[in-house]
Amino acid sequence: MARSSAVTVKIPTQTHIKLLQLAHEDDVSMGEIITDLVNRYETERFWQGVKEDYDRLKRDPVAWQEYIDEVKEIDAAGFDDPDGLLFGDEE
């Protein structure tokens, strides 16, 4: 990993101890763990936003039906949705 400028972040002592232990156990720097956690958090927030958008869309029956119809057109064109991510439990 390329070195970059460093900053100081205040965290609780217990969190620092846990971070040190994890870094030692995994043979990585504390910065790498923090970077990984920030990236995971960012991804989690993104998918939570997607879920909230779908929930909002489902509350509008007309808009939800338009979405389902559009997805069915895509599906008819050969798009595969093995995990049910587009239709959920609706089909």
mmCIF file of C-alpha atoms in Angstrom:
data_model
loop_
_atom_site.group_PDB
_atom_site.id
_atom_site.type_symbol
_atom_site.label_atom_id
_atom_site.label_comp_id
_atom_site.label_asym_id
_atom_site.label_seq_id
_atom_site.Cartn_x
_atom_site.Cartn_y
_atom_site.Cartn_z
ATOM 1 C CA MET A 1 0.000 0.000 0.000
ATOM 2 C CA ALA A 2 1.335 3.414 -0.940
ATOM 3 C CA ARG A 3 2.125 5.692 1.964
ATOM 4 C CA SER A 4 -0.003 8.746 2.272
ATOM 5 C CA SER A 5 -0.191 11.636 4.664
ATOM 6 C CA ALA A 6 -1.326 10.769 8.164
ATOM 7 C CA VAL A 7 -3.785 12.378 10.525
ATOM 8 C CA THR A 8 -4.686 11.794 14.135
ATOM 9 C CA VAL A 9 -8.143 10.506 14.996
ATOM 10 C CA LYS A 10 -9.380 10.315 18.572
ATOM 11 C CA ILE A 11 -10.977 6.978 19.407
ATOM 12 C CA PRO A 12 -11.842 5.344 22.720
ATOM 13 C CA THR A 13 -8.955 3.499 24.367
ATOM 14 C CA GLN A 14 -10.787 0.160 24.184
ATOM 15 C CA THR A 15 -11.310 0.616 20.448
ATOM 16 C CA HIS A 16 -7.610 1.365 20.028
ATOM 17 C CA ILE A 17 -6.686 -1.783 21.950
ATOM 18 C CA LYS A 18 -9.008 -3.896 19.792
ATOM 19 C CA LEU A 19 -7.605 -2.276 16.656
ATOM 20 C CA LEU A 20 -4.044 -3.057 17.755
ATOM 21 C CA GLN A 21 -4.987 -6.674 18.459
ATOM 22 C CA LEU A 22 -6.699 -7.109 15.097
ATOM 23 C CA ALA A 23 -3.797 -5.529 13.241
ATOM 24 C CA HIS A 24 -1.349 -7.821 15.011
ATOM 25 C CA GLU A 25 -3.458 -10.947 14.432
ATOM 26 C CA ASP A 26 -3.939 -10.194 10.727
ATOM 27 C CA ASP A 27 -0.426 -8.806 10.205
ATOM 28 C CA VAL A 28 -1.730 -5.574 8.706
ATOM 29 C CA SER A 29 -1.523 -1.957 9.742
ATOM 30 C CA MET A 30 -4.213 -0.270 11.776
ATOM 31 C CA GLY A 31 -4.648 2.101 8.843
ATOM 32 C CA GLU A 32 -5.421 -0.814 6.525
ATOM 33 C CA ILE A 33 -8.109 -2.054 8.896
ATOM 34 C CA ILE A 34 -9.622 1.405 9.193
ATOM 35 C CA THR A 35 -9.543 1.884 5.413
ATOM 36 C CA ASP A 36 -11.246 -1.484 4.934
ATOM 37 C CA LEU A 37 -13.899 -0.622 7.514
ATOM 38 C CA VAL A 38 -14.583 2.771 5.933
ATOM 39 C CA ASN A 39 -14.945 1.121 2.515
ATOM 40 C CA ARG A 40 -17.317 -1.503 3.930
ATOM 41 C CA TYR A 41 -19.337 1.180 5.702
ATOM 42 C CA GLU A 42 -19.590 3.188 2.500
ATOM 43 C CA THR A 43 -20.803 0.098 0.608
ATOM 44 C CA GLU A 44 -23.299 -0.699 3.362
ATOM 45 C CA ARG A 45 -24.668 2.852 3.218
ATOM 46 C CA PHE A 46 -24.997 2.624 -0.572
ATOM 47 C CA TRP A 47 -27.012 -0.614 -0.426
ATOM 48 C CA GLN A 48 -29.121 0.715 2.444
ATOM 49 C CA GLY A 49 -29.963 3.681 0.216
ATOM 50 C CA VAL A 50 -30.911 1.321 -2.619
ATOM 51 C CA LYS A 51 -33.176 -0.621 -0.241
ATOM 52 C CA GLU A 52 -34.809 2.592 0.965
ATOM 53 C CA ASP A 53 -35.354 3.674 -2.651
ATOM 54 C CA TYR A 54 -37.047 0.342 -3.452
ATOM 55 C CA ASP A 55 -39.177 0.588 -0.311
ATOM 56 C CA ARG A 56 -40.254 4.099 -1.336
ATOM 57 C CA LEU A 57 -41.051 2.878 -4.844
ATOM 58 C CA LYS A 58 -43.109 -0.036 -3.480
ATOM 59 C CA ARG A 59 -45.273 2.378 -1.479
ATOM 60 C CA ASP A 60 -46.484 3.874 -4.779
ATOM 61 C CA PRO A 61 -48.470 1.053 -6.442
ATOM 62 C CA VAL A 62 -48.536 2.729 -9.863
ATOM 63 C CA ALA A 63 -44.802 3.476 -9.903
ATOM 64 C CA TRP A 64 -44.024 -0.016 -8.565
ATOM 65 C CA GLN A 65 -46.110 -1.650 -11.304
ATOM 66 C CA GLU A 66 -44.359 0.471 -13.939
ATOM 67 C CA TYR A 67 -41.033 -0.703 -12.533
ATOM 68 C CA ILE A 68 -42.140 -4.362 -12.536
ATOM 69 C CA ASP A 69 -43.355 -4.040 -16.131
ATOM 70 C CA GLU A 70 -40.043 -2.513 -17.197
ATOM 71 C CA VAL A 71 -38.067 -5.238 -15.443
ATOM 72 C CA LYS A 72 -40.203 -7.907 -17.110
ATOM 73 C CA GLU A 73 -39.322 -6.381 -20.494
ATOM 74 C CA ILE A 74 -35.646 -6.602 -19.593
ATOM 75 C CA ASP A 75 -36.168 -10.167 -18.363
ATOM 76 C CA ALA A 76 -37.871 -11.113 -21.624
ATOM 77 C CA ALA A 77 -34.763 -9.860 -23.412
ATOM 78 C CA GLY A 78 -32.705 -12.502 -21.612
ATOM 79 C CA PHE A 79 -31.568 -10.791 -18.415
ATOM 80 C CA ASP A 80 -31.018 -13.297 -15.618
ATOM 81 C CA ASP A 81 -32.114 -12.497 -12.029
ATOM 82 C CA PRO A 82 -31.281 -15.702 -10.112
ATOM 83 C CA ASP A 83 -31.263 -14.041 -6.696
ATOM 84 C CA GLY A 84 -34.585 -12.276 -7.139
ATOM 85 C CA LEU A 85 -32.967 -8.887 -6.643
ATOM 86 C CA LEU A 86 -35.206 -7.131 -9.143
ATOM 87 C CA PHE A 87 -38.546 -8.732 -8.323
ATOM 88 C CA GLY A 88 -38.074 -9.688 -4.708
ATOM 89 C CA ASP A 89 -41.069 -11.703 -3.529
ATOM 90 C CA GLU A 90 -43.450 -10.110 -6.009
ATOM 91 C CA GLU A 91 -43.398 -12.869 -8.645
#
